[in-house]
mmCIF file of C-alpha atoms and ligand atoms in Angstrom:
data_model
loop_
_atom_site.group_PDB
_atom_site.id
_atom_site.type_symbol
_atom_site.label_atom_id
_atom_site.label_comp_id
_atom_site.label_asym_id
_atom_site.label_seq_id
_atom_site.Cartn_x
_atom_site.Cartn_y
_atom_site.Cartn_z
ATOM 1 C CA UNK A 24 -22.028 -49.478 31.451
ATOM 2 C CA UNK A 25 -19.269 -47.770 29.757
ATOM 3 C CA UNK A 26 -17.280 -44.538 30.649
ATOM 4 C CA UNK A 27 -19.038 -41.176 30.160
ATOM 5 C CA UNK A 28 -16.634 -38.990 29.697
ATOM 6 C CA UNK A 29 -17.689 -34.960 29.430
ATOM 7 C CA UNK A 30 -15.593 -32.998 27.469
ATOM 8 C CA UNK A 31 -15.745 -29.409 27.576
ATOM 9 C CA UNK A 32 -16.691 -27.005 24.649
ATOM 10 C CA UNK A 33 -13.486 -25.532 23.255
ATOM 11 C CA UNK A 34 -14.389 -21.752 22.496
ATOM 12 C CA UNK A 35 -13.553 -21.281 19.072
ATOM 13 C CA UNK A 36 -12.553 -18.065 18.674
ATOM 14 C CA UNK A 37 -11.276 -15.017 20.489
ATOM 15 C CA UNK A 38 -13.468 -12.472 22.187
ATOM 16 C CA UNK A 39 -14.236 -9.175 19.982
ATOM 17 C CA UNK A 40 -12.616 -6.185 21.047
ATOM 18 C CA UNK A 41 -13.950 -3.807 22.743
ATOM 19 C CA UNK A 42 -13.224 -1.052 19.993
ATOM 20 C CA UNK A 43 -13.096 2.630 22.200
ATOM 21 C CA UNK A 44 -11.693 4.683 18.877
ATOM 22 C CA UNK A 45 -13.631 4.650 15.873
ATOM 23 C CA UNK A 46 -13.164 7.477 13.100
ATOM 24 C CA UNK A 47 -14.946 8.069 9.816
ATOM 25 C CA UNK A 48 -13.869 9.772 6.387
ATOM 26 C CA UNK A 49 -17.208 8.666 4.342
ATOM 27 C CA UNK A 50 -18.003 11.828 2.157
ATOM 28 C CA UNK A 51 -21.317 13.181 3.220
ATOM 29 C CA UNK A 52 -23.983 12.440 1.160
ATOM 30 C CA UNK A 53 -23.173 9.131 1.023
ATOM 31 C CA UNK A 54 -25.190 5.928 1.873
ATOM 32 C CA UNK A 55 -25.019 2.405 2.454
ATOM 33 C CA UNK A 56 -27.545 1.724 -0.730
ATOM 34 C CA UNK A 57 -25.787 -1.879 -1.028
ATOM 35 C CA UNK A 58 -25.796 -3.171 -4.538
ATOM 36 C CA UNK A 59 -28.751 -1.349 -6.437
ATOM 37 C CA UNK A 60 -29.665 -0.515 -9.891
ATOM 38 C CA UNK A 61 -31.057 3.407 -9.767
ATOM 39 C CA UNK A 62 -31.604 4.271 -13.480
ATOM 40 C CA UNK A 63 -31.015 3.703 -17.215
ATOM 41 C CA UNK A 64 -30.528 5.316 -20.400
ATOM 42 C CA UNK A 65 -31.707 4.740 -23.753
ATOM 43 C CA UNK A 66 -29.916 6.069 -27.226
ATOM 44 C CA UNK A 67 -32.792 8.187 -29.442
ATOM 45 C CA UNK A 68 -32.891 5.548 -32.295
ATOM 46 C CA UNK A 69 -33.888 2.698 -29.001
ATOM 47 C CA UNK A 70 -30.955 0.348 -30.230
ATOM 48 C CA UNK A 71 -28.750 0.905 -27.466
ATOM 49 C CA UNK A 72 -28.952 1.229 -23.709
ATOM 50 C CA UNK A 73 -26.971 1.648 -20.356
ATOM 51 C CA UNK A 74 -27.725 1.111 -17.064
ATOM 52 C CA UNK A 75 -26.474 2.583 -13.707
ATOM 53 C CA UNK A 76 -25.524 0.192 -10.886
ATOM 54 C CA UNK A 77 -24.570 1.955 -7.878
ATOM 55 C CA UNK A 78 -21.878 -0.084 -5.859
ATOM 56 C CA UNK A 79 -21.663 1.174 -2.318
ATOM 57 C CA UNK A 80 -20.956 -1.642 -0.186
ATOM 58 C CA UNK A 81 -18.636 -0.963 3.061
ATOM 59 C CA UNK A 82 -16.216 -3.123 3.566
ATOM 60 C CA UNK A 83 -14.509 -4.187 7.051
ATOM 61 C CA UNK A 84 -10.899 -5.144 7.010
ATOM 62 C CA UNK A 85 -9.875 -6.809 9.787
ATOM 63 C CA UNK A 86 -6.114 -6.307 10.505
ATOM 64 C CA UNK A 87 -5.779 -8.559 13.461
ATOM 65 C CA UNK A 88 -2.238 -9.640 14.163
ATOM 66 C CA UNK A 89 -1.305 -7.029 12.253
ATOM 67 C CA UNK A 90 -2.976 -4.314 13.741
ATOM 68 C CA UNK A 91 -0.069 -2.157 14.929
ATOM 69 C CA UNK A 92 1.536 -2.205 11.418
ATOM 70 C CA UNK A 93 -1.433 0.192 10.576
ATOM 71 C CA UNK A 94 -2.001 1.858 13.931
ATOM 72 C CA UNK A 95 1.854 3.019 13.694
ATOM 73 C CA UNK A 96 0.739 4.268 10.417
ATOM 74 C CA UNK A 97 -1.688 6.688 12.521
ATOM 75 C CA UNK A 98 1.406 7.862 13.754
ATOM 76 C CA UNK A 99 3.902 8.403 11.512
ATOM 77 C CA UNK A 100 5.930 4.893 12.361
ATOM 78 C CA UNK A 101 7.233 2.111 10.536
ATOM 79 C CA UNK A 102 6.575 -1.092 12.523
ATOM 80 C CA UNK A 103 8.157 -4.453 11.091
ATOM 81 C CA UNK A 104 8.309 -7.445 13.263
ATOM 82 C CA UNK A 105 11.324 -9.844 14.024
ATOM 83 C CA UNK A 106 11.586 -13.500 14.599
ATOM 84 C CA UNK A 107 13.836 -13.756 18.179
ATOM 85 C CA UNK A 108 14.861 -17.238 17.035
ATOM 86 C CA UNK A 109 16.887 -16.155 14.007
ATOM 87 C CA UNK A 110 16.259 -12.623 13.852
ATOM 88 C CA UNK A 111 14.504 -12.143 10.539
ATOM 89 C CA UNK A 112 12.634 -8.872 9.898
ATOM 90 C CA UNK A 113 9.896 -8.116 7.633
ATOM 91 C CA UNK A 114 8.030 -5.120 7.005
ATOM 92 C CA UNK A 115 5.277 -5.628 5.348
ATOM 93 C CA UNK A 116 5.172 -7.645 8.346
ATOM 94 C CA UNK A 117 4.687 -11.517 8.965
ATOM 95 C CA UNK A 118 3.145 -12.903 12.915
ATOM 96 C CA UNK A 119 5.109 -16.084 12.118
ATOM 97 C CA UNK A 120 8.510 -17.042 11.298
ATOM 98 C CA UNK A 121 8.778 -18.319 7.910
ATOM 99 C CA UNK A 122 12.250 -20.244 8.592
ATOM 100 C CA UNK A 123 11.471 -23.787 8.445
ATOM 101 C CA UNK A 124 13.955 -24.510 11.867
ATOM 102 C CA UNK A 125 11.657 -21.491 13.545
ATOM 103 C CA UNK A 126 8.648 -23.818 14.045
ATOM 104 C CA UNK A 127 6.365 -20.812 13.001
ATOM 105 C CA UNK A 128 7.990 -18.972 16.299
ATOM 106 C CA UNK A 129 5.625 -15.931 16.905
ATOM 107 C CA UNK A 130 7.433 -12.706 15.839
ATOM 108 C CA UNK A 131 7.760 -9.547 17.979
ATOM 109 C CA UNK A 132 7.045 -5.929 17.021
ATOM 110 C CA UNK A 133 10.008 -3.035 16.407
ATOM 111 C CA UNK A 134 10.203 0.117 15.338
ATOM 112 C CA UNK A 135 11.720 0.614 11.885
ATOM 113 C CA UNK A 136 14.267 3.119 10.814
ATOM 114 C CA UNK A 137 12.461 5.745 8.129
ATOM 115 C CA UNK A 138 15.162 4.884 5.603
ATOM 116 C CA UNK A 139 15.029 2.506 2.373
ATOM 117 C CA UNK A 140 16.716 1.058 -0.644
ATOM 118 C CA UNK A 141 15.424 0.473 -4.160
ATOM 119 C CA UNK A 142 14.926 -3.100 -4.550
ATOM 120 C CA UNK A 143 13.301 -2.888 -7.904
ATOM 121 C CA UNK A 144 10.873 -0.121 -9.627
ATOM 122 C CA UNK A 145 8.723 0.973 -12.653
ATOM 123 C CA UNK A 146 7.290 3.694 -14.131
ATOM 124 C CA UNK A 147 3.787 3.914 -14.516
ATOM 125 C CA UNK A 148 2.711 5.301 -17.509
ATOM 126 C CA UNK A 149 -1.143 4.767 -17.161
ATOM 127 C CA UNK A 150 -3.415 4.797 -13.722
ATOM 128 C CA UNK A 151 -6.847 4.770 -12.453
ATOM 129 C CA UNK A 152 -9.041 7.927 -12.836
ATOM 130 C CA UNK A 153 -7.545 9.759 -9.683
ATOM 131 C CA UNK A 154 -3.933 9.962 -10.518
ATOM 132 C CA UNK A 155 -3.819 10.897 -14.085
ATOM 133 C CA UNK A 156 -2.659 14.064 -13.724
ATOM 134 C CA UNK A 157 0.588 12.839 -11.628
ATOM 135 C CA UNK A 158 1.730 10.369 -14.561
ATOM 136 C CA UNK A 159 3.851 9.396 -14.850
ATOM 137 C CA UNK A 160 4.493 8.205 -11.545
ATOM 138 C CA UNK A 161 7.760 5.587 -9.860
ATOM 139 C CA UNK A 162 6.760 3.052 -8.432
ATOM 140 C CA UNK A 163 9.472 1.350 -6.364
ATOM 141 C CA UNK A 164 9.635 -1.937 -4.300
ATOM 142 C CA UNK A 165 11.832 -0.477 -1.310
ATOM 143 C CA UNK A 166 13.459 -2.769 1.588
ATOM 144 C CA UNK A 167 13.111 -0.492 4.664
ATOM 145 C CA UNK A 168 15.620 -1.204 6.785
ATOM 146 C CA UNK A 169 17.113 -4.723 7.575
ATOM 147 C CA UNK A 170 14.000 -5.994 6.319
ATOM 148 C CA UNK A 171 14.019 -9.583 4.277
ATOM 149 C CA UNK A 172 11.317 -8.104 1.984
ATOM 150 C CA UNK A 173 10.159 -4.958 -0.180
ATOM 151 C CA UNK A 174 6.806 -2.826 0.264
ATOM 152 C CA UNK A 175 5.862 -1.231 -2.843
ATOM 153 C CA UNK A 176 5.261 2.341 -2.735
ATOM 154 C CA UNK A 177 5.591 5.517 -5.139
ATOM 155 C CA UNK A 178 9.323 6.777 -5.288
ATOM 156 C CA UNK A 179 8.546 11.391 -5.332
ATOM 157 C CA UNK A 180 10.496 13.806 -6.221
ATOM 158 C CA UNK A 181 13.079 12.384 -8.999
ATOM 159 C CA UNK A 182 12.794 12.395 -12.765
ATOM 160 C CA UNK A 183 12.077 8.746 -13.797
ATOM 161 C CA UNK A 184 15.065 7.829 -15.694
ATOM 162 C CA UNK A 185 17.507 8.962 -12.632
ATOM 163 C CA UNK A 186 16.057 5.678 -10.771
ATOM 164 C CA UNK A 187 18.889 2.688 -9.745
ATOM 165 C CA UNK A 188 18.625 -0.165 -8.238
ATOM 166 C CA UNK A 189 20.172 -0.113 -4.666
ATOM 167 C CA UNK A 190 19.692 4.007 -4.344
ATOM 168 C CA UNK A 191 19.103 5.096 -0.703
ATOM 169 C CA UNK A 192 15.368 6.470 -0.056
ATOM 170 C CA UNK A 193 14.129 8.439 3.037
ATOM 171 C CA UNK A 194 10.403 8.123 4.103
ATOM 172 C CA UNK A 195 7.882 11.148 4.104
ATOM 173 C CA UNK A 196 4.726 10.667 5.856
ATOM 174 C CA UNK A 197 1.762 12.815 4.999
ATOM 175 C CA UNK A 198 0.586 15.521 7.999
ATOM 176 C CA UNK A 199 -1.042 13.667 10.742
ATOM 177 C CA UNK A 200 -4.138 15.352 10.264
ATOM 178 C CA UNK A 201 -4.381 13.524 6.748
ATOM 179 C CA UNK A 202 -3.285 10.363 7.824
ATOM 180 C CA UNK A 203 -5.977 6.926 7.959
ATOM 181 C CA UNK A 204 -3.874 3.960 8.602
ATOM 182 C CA UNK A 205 -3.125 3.211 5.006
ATOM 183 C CA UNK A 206 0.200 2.751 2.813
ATOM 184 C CA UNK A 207 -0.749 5.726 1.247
ATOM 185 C CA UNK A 208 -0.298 7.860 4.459
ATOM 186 C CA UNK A 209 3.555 7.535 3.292
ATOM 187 C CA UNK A 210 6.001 7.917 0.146
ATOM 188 C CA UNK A 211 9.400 7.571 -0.438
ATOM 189 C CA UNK A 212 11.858 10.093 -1.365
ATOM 190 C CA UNK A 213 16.034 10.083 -2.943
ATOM 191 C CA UNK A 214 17.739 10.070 0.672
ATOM 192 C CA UNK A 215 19.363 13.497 1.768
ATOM 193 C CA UNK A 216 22.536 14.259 -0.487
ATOM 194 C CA UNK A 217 21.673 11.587 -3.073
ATOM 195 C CA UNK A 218 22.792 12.731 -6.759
ATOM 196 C CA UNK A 219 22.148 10.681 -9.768
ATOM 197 C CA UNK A 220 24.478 8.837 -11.604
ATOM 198 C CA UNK A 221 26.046 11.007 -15.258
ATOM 199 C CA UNK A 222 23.184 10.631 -17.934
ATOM 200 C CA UNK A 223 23.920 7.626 -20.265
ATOM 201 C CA UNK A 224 22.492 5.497 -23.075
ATOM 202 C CA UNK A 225 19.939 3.929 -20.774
ATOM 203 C CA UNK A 226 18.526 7.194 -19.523
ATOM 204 C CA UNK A 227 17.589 8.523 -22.440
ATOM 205 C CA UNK A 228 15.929 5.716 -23.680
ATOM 206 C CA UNK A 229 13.533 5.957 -20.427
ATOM 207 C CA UNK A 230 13.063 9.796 -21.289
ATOM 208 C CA UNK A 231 11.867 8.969 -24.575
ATOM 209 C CA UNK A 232 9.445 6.502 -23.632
ATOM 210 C CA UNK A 233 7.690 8.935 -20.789
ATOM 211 C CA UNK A 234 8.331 12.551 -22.983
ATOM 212 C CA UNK A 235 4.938 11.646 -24.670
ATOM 213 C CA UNK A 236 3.586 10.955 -20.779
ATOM 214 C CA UNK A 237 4.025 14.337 -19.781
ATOM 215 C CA UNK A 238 2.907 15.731 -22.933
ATOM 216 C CA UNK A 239 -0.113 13.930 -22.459
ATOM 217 C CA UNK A 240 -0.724 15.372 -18.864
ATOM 218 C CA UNK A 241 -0.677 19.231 -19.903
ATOM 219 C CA UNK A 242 -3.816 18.810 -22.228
ATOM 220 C CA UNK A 243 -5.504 17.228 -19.330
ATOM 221 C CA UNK A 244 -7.778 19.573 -17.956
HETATM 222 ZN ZN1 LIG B 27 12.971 -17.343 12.712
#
């Protein structure tokens, strides 16, 4: 008779939280109808017609690892995380080192300075329905910190062609009342004391291309 050897079941994945805070900023009204066609229309001479899908699904985004990165959100804090091999720090932030000599070491959590630099931006001349009337907007990929990488977020309160690579940027976050846990609970803004470099060739050229932008805007009712 050969060996019988047991081996024991491997659970194969972590036990769910237990979840004690739960919030909700669904619109009333508003329903869980899943994926549903609820109507049509039909042109008066019958040759064309449209129908109405409703798309209401919700959607669970799982942060895991990265949880806190979005918690300190909540709270008005920029978390990155840092490799204690070689001291790498990334914000948006990475659970594993990607040095190849690291050996995927875990990283560990920090507190982030609100301050940034312009890595590289662009001005957004067009947008989705809900920020039309703020075009045109800067959008900037900033390096908070000693960070190895840039988080994209919109650049406030500076005319688009003063932008430069390298310019020093503060963070505002919104009022904690109006804050969910998203990038868009912050912006950045020039640093304190920051004045734009003498208008030039290039600057103008940006202020032609956005004049008709702005024109645009003020017939938008
Ligand atoms: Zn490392």
């Amino acid at each position: 008779m050969g060996e019988v050897t047991i081996m024991k079941k491997r659970k194969k994945f972590a036990e769910e939280p237990n979840f004690t805070e739960k919030k909700s900023y669904r619109p009333e009204g508003v329903k869980e109808t899943g994926l549903a066609f609820i109507g049509h229309e039909i042109s008066e001479d019958g040759n064309v017609m449209n129908q109405f899908l409703h798309y209401d699904q919700l959607y669970t985004i799982r942060h895991g690892k990265n949880s806190k990165f979005f918690k300190g959100l909540l709270e008005g804090k920029i978390l990155g995380t840092r490799c204690p091999k070689c001291g790498d720090i990334w914000v948006p932030v990475r659970t594993h080192c990607w040095n190849l000599n690291c050996n995927l070491e875990k990283t560990e959590w920090l507190e982030m300075p609100l301050t940034a630099k312009v890595h590289t931006w662009t001005i957004a001349g067009w947008s989705g329905r809900s920020s039309l009337k703020r075009l045109p907007i800067v959008l900037v990929y900033a390096v908070i910190g000693d960070s190895k990488v840039a988080i994209a977020n919109e650049l406030h309160d500076i005319e688009p062609w003063n932008v430069e690579f390298g310019m020093p940027l503060k963070i505002v976050f919104k009022p904690e009342g109006e804050r969910i846990g998203a990038v868009t609970d912050f912006h950045f803004k020039p640093a304190d004391g920051w004045k734009p470099s003498p208008w030039n060739k290039e600057k103008e050229r940006i202020q032609k291309l956005v004049e008709p932008v702005y024109e645009w805007v003020k017939t938008l009712k």
